[in-house]
Amino acid sequence: MSVLLWLLAGLVLLYLGANWWLGTAGLVIATGVGFWLDGWHWLSVFIGTALLLGTLVVIIPSPVRRKLISSPLLGVVRGMLPTLSDTEQQALNAGSVDWDGELFSGRPDWNHLLSLPHPKLTEEEQAFIDGPVDELCAMLDDWSITNERYDLPQEAWRFIREKGFFGLVIDKNHGGLGFSNTAHSEVVMKLASRGVSAAVTVMVPNSLGPGELITYYGTDDQKQYYLPRLAKGDEVPCFALTSPVAGSDAGAIPDRGVICRGYWNGQEVLGMKVTWNKRYITLAPVATLIGLAIKVYDPDHLLGDDHDLGVTTVMVPAETEGVNHGARHLPMNTVFMNGPTWGDDVFIPQEQVIGGREMIGQGWRMLLECLSIGRSISLPALGTSGGKMACLTTGSYAAVREQFGRSISDFEGVQEALEPMAGYTWMMDSARLFTSGMLDRGVKPSVPSALLKYRNTDLMRKVVTNAMDVVAGRGVIKGPRNFLARIYQAIPIAITVEGANILTRSLMVFGQGAIRCHPYIVQEIEAAGMDNSGQAVRKFDGVFFAHIAHTSRNVLRSVILGVTGGRVQPTPGEGGLRRYYQQLSRFAAAFSVLTDVSLLTLGGSLKGRQRFTGRMTDALVGLYYASASIKQWHEEGYDEATRDLVEWSLQQSLYDIQSALYEAVTNFPVKPLRWPLKALVFPLGVRLRRPDDELGQRVALSIVKEGGAKERIPRGVYHTEDPEDAVGRILHALRLARETEPARQRINDAIRKSDPDELQDIEMLLGHQREELLDWAQERELLDDTQRERVSEAMAAMYDTIRVDAFSKESLEALAKDSIGRLELVERPKAEDEPMN
């Protein structure tokens, strides 16, 4: 009994997460009770005492444990821990950990999730979105912008400057609007619903650029001079990071600045000669202030003893001699200003370093911290906007488009495409708001920002592709009537920029998160790197055994929650989501165990196991988006009108988590661990399924039929019922179709009941002659004069929704001739040190 009670007490205390002194007391008491129940038999006392003493040596911090266990282990662990490059170390030091840390811990506190402050717009922010943002949207004609102007109209550029769109997040003290990150996200989302080019034009100066960097790191002089000019649009900024040969490896940028003396405004000053070659730089063709990420060198030691000073961010006025810009890239037929910029030995003074001389070499950290903000807002908002507009337009189109006398939304094949459109858009919007709420709380969410950018742009791709399948031929014909083509063409841009999705998924999210969000691994790496062996052992001793307890507890939790389906896990009771909380807790524990096992067994080779890290990213995505869906529904008061959307999102997320973890353990890089891990994570096998057809049908029709979800999903995007507008045409027809549905249904019913001899004539009327069909209906007293007029208007509008644009030969020849005349390739002279392609 002493052994049994010792074991049971240890498991219970481990599961509950008891600290070492409570664990000691519990084990002593349990073992003592076992002695008593065994009648103090000598064998029970001997074995029980040996087990108890051995356990106490391990769990009680002491010099004995450090000498006998920790010191030898430290030498072994040093070779197993992942190594970090300088840029990776800076990446870990930048940003902060929030709900992502809870998920990596394996024990997410759901009550804490529900208690987190949720973002709300101020009256001033809402007024701006309902006022100037709507006004700007009304100015935009996407067809004209992308096929005739190759630019925003001048009145839009002027309006953007005058109304402060470039200064959304600049403090009011410096002339900006001082809006929250959530307001910034809402502005971008609404603008993107009208045109990608306008959204990108506004979002880039407010996400990553000199303005944001100066706000956080600039000197007082830089703030006083530049921020008011940026806020008013007197300066148009861009920020140039991407170099052709470096790609996504920002640590390998060849662009450089060499410390030297030179002349600036007629005076000799200390500064640097900057040489750069950047591409894909948004706003570069029109920028007046170019931000650059470069590596700085001091060969003459004018600043100190170091030669390599590190990545630095600088500002170069565009009119400076030697600066080349103005040529344009055309990204997938969107026409936001984007192009290359380059310069050779362009001299700038050191006051053009963002933050001044003391921030030389701090550029990588600055960029990472600001990227975690901008990447959480711009592209996730654009992705959500694409999903919302696809749901709004395609759901409405499916409602009014009729074949075989029925709305195509009644066809199960169409519903199968509409279903994930609605569910994924809810997930995108929930995650967008959840993450912007982090930003507004002062969090710099490095891991969630990368995760959100990857997933929202990927889900946008899925949603818009499904929308194109539903709209079919109506969606592939180019012209001003097409409401899907532009966002469909823009998908690869969102997938690629701000960290290509392939590398974001396979390298960044889990690779950084496994270390950054782990409660102990960073401290272990620090201990392993300490020069003083005594200090290293003491630090390692304090962290390593806490790590072991953490891992052991999650192993135990994973098994128990896996066997019970999570039913022993306490959860919040609101919303009837208990089973979802329990399953998410179960998978969070399993995810944490797999994280620890991979760090322990793969160590430094983890970065090269990108299939595994990609699958772990997918599991984390599921946990994060399910959390966001729950949080958003909680904040909306558990509205029953959106329950189907929430349950679909949670069921799909759980299925995705299960699939990702199953693939991760089945293909775990260390083959002998595959079956033990499978038994640990899936003790009862793979049991969860996708949402069933009944739920899927309700979710699909939620963006077709009138109701709360139909209004909720597109909330925050711009739309009109103007029948001359691509989107307005669909919404106008939908309104008329709904108003006349009873009368049109009477006509359809009468047609079905008609004599076979009469049916052929009716089919001809249906195909070609609307007014003759209405005459036929009136003869049978199916309509009165007023109803006839309204039905005729509705039928005309419904037919108008399926019309596509057609162009004369002459107009296409003129367009081609004009385009050829305007487009001229610009070649950049090759620098001496630039490799040949």
Tab-separated table of N, CA and C in Angstrom, residues 33-124:
chain	number	residue	atom	x	y	z
A	33	VAL	N	0.719	6.880	5.439
A	33	VAL	CA	-0.569	6.179	5.531
A	33	VAL	C	-0.419	4.761	4.986
A	34	GLY	N	0.379	4.614	3.929
A	34	GLY	CA	0.604	3.288	3.379
A	34	GLY	C	1.309	2.379	4.370
A	35	PHE	N	2.306	2.935	5.108
A	35	PHE	CA	2.968	2.141	6.154
A	35	PHE	C	1.940	1.643	7.171
A	36	TRP	N	1.069	2.543	7.583
A	36	TRP	CA	0.079	2.209	8.610
A	36	TRP	C	-0.867	1.124	8.118
A	37	LEU	N	-1.330	1.280	6.840
A	37	LEU	CA	-2.254	0.277	6.303
A	37	LEU	C	-1.576	-1.074	6.129
A	38	ASP	N	-0.250	-1.059	5.902
A	38	ASP	CA	0.490	-2.317	5.772
A	38	ASP	C	0.943	-2.871	7.120
A	39	GLY	N	0.508	-2.242	8.214
A	39	GLY	CA	0.885	-2.702	9.544
A	39	GLY	C	2.364	-2.536	9.818
A	40	TRP	N	2.972	-1.527	9.164
A	40	TRP	CA	4.385	-1.240	9.348
A	40	TRP	C	5.268	-2.464	9.036
A	41	HIS	N	4.869	-3.194	8.022
A	41	HIS	CA	5.650	-4.353	7.597
A	41	HIS	C	7.014	-3.874	7.081
A	42	TRP	N	8.077	-4.639	7.419
A	42	TRP	CA	9.425	-4.175	7.094
A	42	TRP	C	9.658	-3.985	5.607
A	43	LEU	N	9.036	-4.852	4.763
A	43	LEU	CA	9.229	-4.716	3.322
A	43	LEU	C	8.565	-3.448	2.807
A	44	SER	N	7.373	-3.157	3.324
A	44	SER	CA	6.668	-1.940	2.928
A	44	SER	C	7.457	-0.705	3.334
A	45	VAL	N	7.987	-0.728	4.557
A	45	VAL	CA	8.758	0.422	5.046
A	45	VAL	C	10.037	0.590	4.226
A	46	PHE	N	10.707	-0.509	3.908
A	46	PHE	CA	11.965	-0.429	3.166
A	46	PHE	C	11.751	0.140	1.760
A	47	ILE	N	10.801	-0.468	1.037
A	47	ILE	CA	10.567	-0.018	-0.349
A	47	ILE	C	9.987	1.391	-0.366
A	48	GLY	N	9.009	1.657	0.518
A	48	GLY	CA	8.377	2.970	0.551
A	48	GLY	C	9.366	4.061	0.912
A	49	THR	N	10.253	3.777	1.875
A	49	THR	CA	11.244	4.790	2.282
A	49	THR	C	12.228	5.061	1.151
A	50	ALA	N	12.663	3.991	0.454
A	50	ALA	CA	13.593	4.171	-0.654
A	50	ALA	C	12.969	5.029	-1.758
A	51	LEU	N	11.728	4.738	-2.096
A	51	LEU	CA	11.047	5.522	-3.138
A	51	LEU	C	10.849	6.965	-2.697
A	52	LEU	N	10.457	7.158	-1.447
A	52	LEU	CA	10.202	8.502	-0.945
A	52	LEU	C	11.489	9.322	-0.936
A	53	LEU	N	12.579	8.743	-0.413
A	53	LEU	CA	13.833	9.499	-0.355
A	53	LEU	C	14.357	9.829	-1.751
A	54	GLY	N	14.263	8.844	-2.650
A	54	GLY	CA	14.705	9.104	-4.025
A	54	GLY	C	13.900	10.218	-4.670
A	55	THR	N	12.598	10.236	-4.420
A	55	THR	CA	11.737	11.286	-4.991
A	55	THR	C	12.074	12.641	-4.394
A	56	LEU	N	12.313	12.684	-3.063
A	56	LEU	CA	12.598	13.961	-2.400
A	56	LEU	C	13.923	14.549	-2.870
A	57	VAL	N	14.894	13.684	-3.151
A	57	VAL	CA	16.164	14.194	-3.687
A	57	VAL	C	15.945	14.901	-5.013
A	58	VAL	N	15.022	14.378	-5.795
A	58	VAL	CA	14.759	14.950	-7.120
A	58	VAL	C	13.932	16.228	-7.032
A	59	ILE	N	12.927	16.276	-6.161
A	59	ILE	CA	11.999	17.410	-6.214
A	59	ILE	C	12.412	18.563	-5.295
A	60	ILE	N	13.250	18.327	-4.276
A	60	ILE	CA	13.621	19.395	-3.356
A	60	ILE	C	14.896	20.083	-3.846
A	61	PRO	N	14.858	21.397	-4.096
A	61	PRO	CA	16.087	22.105	-4.488
A	61	PRO	C	17.116	22.046	-3.364
A	62	SER	N	18.337	21.610	-3.696
A	62	SER	CA	19.359	21.464	-2.657
A	62	SER	C	20.725	21.331	-3.313
A	63	PRO	N	21.801	21.588	-2.532
A	63	PRO	CA	23.152	21.355	-3.072
A	63	PRO	C	23.376	19.923	-3.522
A	64	VAL	N	22.723	18.974	-2.823
A	64	VAL	CA	22.868	17.564	-3.195
A	64	VAL	C	22.345	17.329	-4.609
A	65	ARG	N	21.149	17.878	-4.895
A	65	ARG	CA	20.578	17.692	-6.229
A	65	ARG	C	21.449	18.349	-7.296
A	66	ARG	N	21.979	19.541	-6.979
A	66	ARG	CA	22.805	20.236	-7.959
A	66	ARG	C	24.069	19.440	-8.266
A	67	LYS	N	24.684	18.846	-7.227
A	67	LYS	CA	25.939	18.131	-7.416
A	67	LYS	C	25.726	16.784	-8.092
A	68	LEU	N	24.714	16.030	-7.621
A	68	LEU	CA	24.524	14.671	-8.110
A	68	LEU	C	23.795	14.600	-9.451
A	69	ILE	N	22.907	15.564	-9.696
A	69	ILE	CA	22.036	15.451	-10.885
A	69	ILE	C	22.237	16.602	-11.866
A	70	SER	N	22.100	17.831	-11.373
A	70	SER	CA	22.047	18.981	-12.280
A	70	SER	C	23.365	19.222	-13.003
A	71	SER	N	24.475	19.115	-12.260
A	71	SER	CA	25.763	19.404	-12.882
A	71	SER	C	26.082	18.429	-14.019
A	72	PRO	N	25.927	17.112	-13.835
A	72	PRO	CA	26.169	16.203	-14.966
A	72	PRO	C	25.181	16.405	-16.114
A	73	LEU	N	23.918	16.684	-15.749
A	73	LEU	CA	22.903	16.854	-16.786
A	73	LEU	C	23.169	18.072	-17.658
A	74	LEU	N	23.689	19.131	-17.056
A	74	LEU	CA	23.922	20.361	-17.810
A	74	LEU	C	24.868	20.101	-18.977
A	75	GLY	N	25.909	19.296	-18.735
A	75	GLY	CA	26.829	18.987	-19.818
A	75	GLY	C	26.160	18.219	-20.945
A	76	VAL	N	25.247	17.328	-20.575
A	76	VAL	CA	24.525	16.555	-21.597
A	76	VAL	C	23.555	17.434	-22.365
A	77	VAL	N	22.801	18.269	-21.621
A	77	VAL	CA	21.743	19.085	-22.225
A	77	VAL	C	22.308	20.154	-23.136
A	78	ARG	N	23.517	20.638	-22.824
A	78	ARG	CA	24.128	21.679	-23.670
A	78	ARG	C	24.148	21.264	-25.142
A	79	GLY	N	24.429	20.011	-25.394
A	79	GLY	CA	24.506	19.549	-26.770
A	79	GLY	C	23.160	19.260	-27.391
A	80	MET	N	22.102	19.243	-26.567
A	80	MET	CA	20.776	18.911	-27.082
A	80	MET	C	19.917	20.137	-27.336
A	81	LEU	N	20.231	21.231	-26.642
A	81	LEU	CA	19.403	22.424	-26.791
A	81	LEU	C	19.639	23.065	-28.155
A	82	PRO	N	18.586	23.656	-28.745
A	82	PRO	CA	18.775	24.337	-30.030
A	82	PRO	C	19.688	25.534	-29.882
A	83	THR	N	20.512	25.773	-30.907
A	83	THR	CA	21.382	26.948	-30.902
A	83	THR	C	20.679	28.088	-31.627
A	84	LEU	N	21.023	29.307	-31.254
A	84	LEU	CA	20.362	30.480	-31.806
A	84	LEU	C	21.386	31.398	-32.460
A	85	SER	N	21.079	31.834	-33.679
A	85	SER	CA	21.911	32.843	-34.311
A	85	SER	C	21.620	34.189	-33.671
A	86	ASP	N	22.431	35.188	-34.014
A	86	ASP	CA	22.214	36.525	-33.455
A	86	ASP	C	20.846	37.065	-33.842
A	87	THR	N	20.457	36.870	-35.116
A	87	THR	CA	19.156	37.376	-35.544
A	87	THR	C	18.023	36.618	-34.851
A	88	GLU	N	18.205	35.299	-34.641
A	88	GLU	CA	17.172	34.535	-33.929
A	88	GLU	C	17.081	34.977	-32.482
A	89	GLN	N	18.219	35.265	-31.862
A	89	GLN	CA	18.195	35.735	-30.483
A	89	GLN	C	17.474	37.078	-30.386
A	90	GLN	N	17.743	37.960	-31.349
A	90	GLN	CA	17.048	39.244	-31.347
A	90	GLN	C	15.557	39.058	-31.588
A	91	ALA	N	15.214	38.095	-32.443
A	91	ALA	CA	13.802	37.818	-32.698
A	91	ALA	C	13.103	37.349	-31.425
A	92	LEU	N	13.792	36.539	-30.625
A	92	LEU	CA	13.203	36.065	-29.379
A	92	LEU	C	13.050	37.197	-28.369
A	93	ASN	N	14.006	38.127	-28.382
A	93	ASN	CA	13.955	39.228	-27.425
A	93	ASN	C	12.902	40.265	-27.795
A	94	ALA	N	12.537	40.317	-29.087
A	94	ALA	CA	11.544	41.290	-29.541
A	94	ALA	C	10.143	40.733	-29.315
A	95	GLY	N	9.203	41.632	-29.153
A	95	GLY	CA	7.817	41.217	-29.001
A	95	GLY	C	7.512	40.651	-27.629
A	96	SER	N	6.290	40.174	-27.459
A	96	SER	CA	5.847	39.664	-26.169
A	96	SER	C	4.932	38.464	-26.362
A	97	VAL	N	4.642	37.806	-25.259
A	97	VAL	CA	3.855	36.575	-25.259
A	97	VAL	C	2.525	36.842	-24.572
A	98	ASP	N	1.451	36.350	-25.146
A	98	ASP	CA	0.120	36.552	-24.568
A	98	ASP	C	-0.636	35.225	-24.574
A	99	TRP	N	-1.754	35.141	-25.262
A	99	TRP	CA	-2.538	33.904	-25.272
A	99	TRP	C	-1.771	32.763	-25.935
A	100	ASP	N	-0.855	33.090	-26.831
A	100	ASP	CA	-0.045	32.046	-27.442
A	100	ASP	C	0.764	31.295	-26.386
A	101	GLY	N	1.207	32.007	-25.352
A	101	GLY	CA	1.920	31.352	-24.257
A	101	GLY	C	1.043	30.373	-23.507
A	102	GLU	N	-0.240	30.734	-23.332
A	102	GLU	CA	-1.181	29.822	-22.666
A	102	GLU	C	-1.331	28.527	-23.463
A	103	LEU	N	-1.405	28.648	-24.780
A	103	LEU	CA	-1.581	27.459	-25.614
A	103	LEU	C	-0.330	26.585	-25.588
A	104	PHE	N	0.837	27.192	-25.642
A	104	PHE	CA	2.078	26.416	-25.570
A	104	PHE	C	2.269	25.773	-24.202
A	105	SER	N	1.682	26.361	-23.177
A	105	SER	CA	1.831	25.791	-21.831
A	105	SER	C	1.111	24.460	-21.677
A	106	GLY	N	0.107	24.219	-22.520
A	106	GLY	CA	-0.675	22.994	-22.407
A	106	GLY	C	-1.819	23.092	-21.424
A	107	ARG	N	-1.946	24.226	-20.728
A	107	ARG	CA	-3.012	24.393	-19.726
A	107	ARG	C	-3.682	25.758	-19.904
A	108	PRO	N	-4.329	25.997	-21.039
A	108	PRO	CA	-4.953	27.305	-21.255
A	108	PRO	C	-6.063	27.566	-20.238
A	109	ASP	N	-6.068	28.764	-19.702
A	109	ASP	CA	-7.073	29.173	-18.725
A	109	ASP	C	-8.208	29.855	-19.486
A	110	TRP	N	-9.297	29.132	-19.692
A	110	TRP	CA	-10.385	29.649	-20.514
A	110	TRP	C	-11.101	30.823	-19.848
A	111	ASN	N	-11.179	30.809	-18.547
A	111	ASN	CA	-11.787	31.950	-17.864
A	111	ASN	C	-10.952	33.217	-18.066
A	112	HIS	N	-9.637	33.037	-18.100
A	112	HIS	CA	-8.770	34.179	-18.377
A	112	HIS	C	-9.014	34.706	-19.786
A	113	LEU	N	-9.177	33.802	-20.750
A	113	LEU	CA	-9.477	34.215	-22.124
A	113	LEU	C	-10.731	35.085	-22.163
A	114	LEU	N	-11.790	34.630	-21.501
A	114	LEU	CA	-13.053	35.361	-21.551
A	114	LEU	C	-12.976	36.697	-20.830
A	115	SER	N	-12.046	36.824	-19.890
A	115	SER	CA	-11.948	38.070	-19.111
A	115	SER	C	-11.068	39.124	-19.777
A	116	LEU	N	-10.337	38.746	-20.831
A	116	LEU	CA	-9.443	39.703	-21.477
A	116	LEU	C	-10.237	40.867	-22.066
A	117	PRO	N	-9.722	42.096	-21.946
A	117	PRO	CA	-10.411	43.245	-22.556
A	117	PRO	C	-10.578	43.038	-24.055
A	118	HIS	N	-11.730	43.439	-24.557
A	118	HIS	CA	-12.028	43.270	-25.980
A	118	HIS	C	-12.041	44.633	-26.643
A	119	PRO	N	-11.539	44.731	-27.876
A	119	PRO	CA	-11.429	46.050	-28.512
A	119	PRO	C	-12.783	46.652	-28.862
A	120	LYS	N	-12.897	47.945	-28.623
A	120	LYS	CA	-14.100	48.699	-28.990
A	120	LYS	C	-13.657	50.028	-29.583
A	121	LEU	N	-14.343	50.445	-30.623
A	121	LEU	CA	-14.029	51.710	-31.258
A	121	LEU	C	-14.587	52.865	-30.441
A	122	THR	N	-13.849	53.962	-30.406
A	122	THR	CA	-14.362	55.174	-29.774
A	122	THR	C	-15.367	55.838	-30.723
A	123	GLU	N	-16.118	56.795	-30.213
A	123	GLU	CA	-17.064	57.515	-31.062
A	123	GLU	C	-16.331	58.229	-32.199
A	124	GLU	N	-15.165	58.788	-31.893
A	124	GLU	CA	-14.387	59.484	-32.913
A	124	GLU	C	-13.928	58.524	-34.005
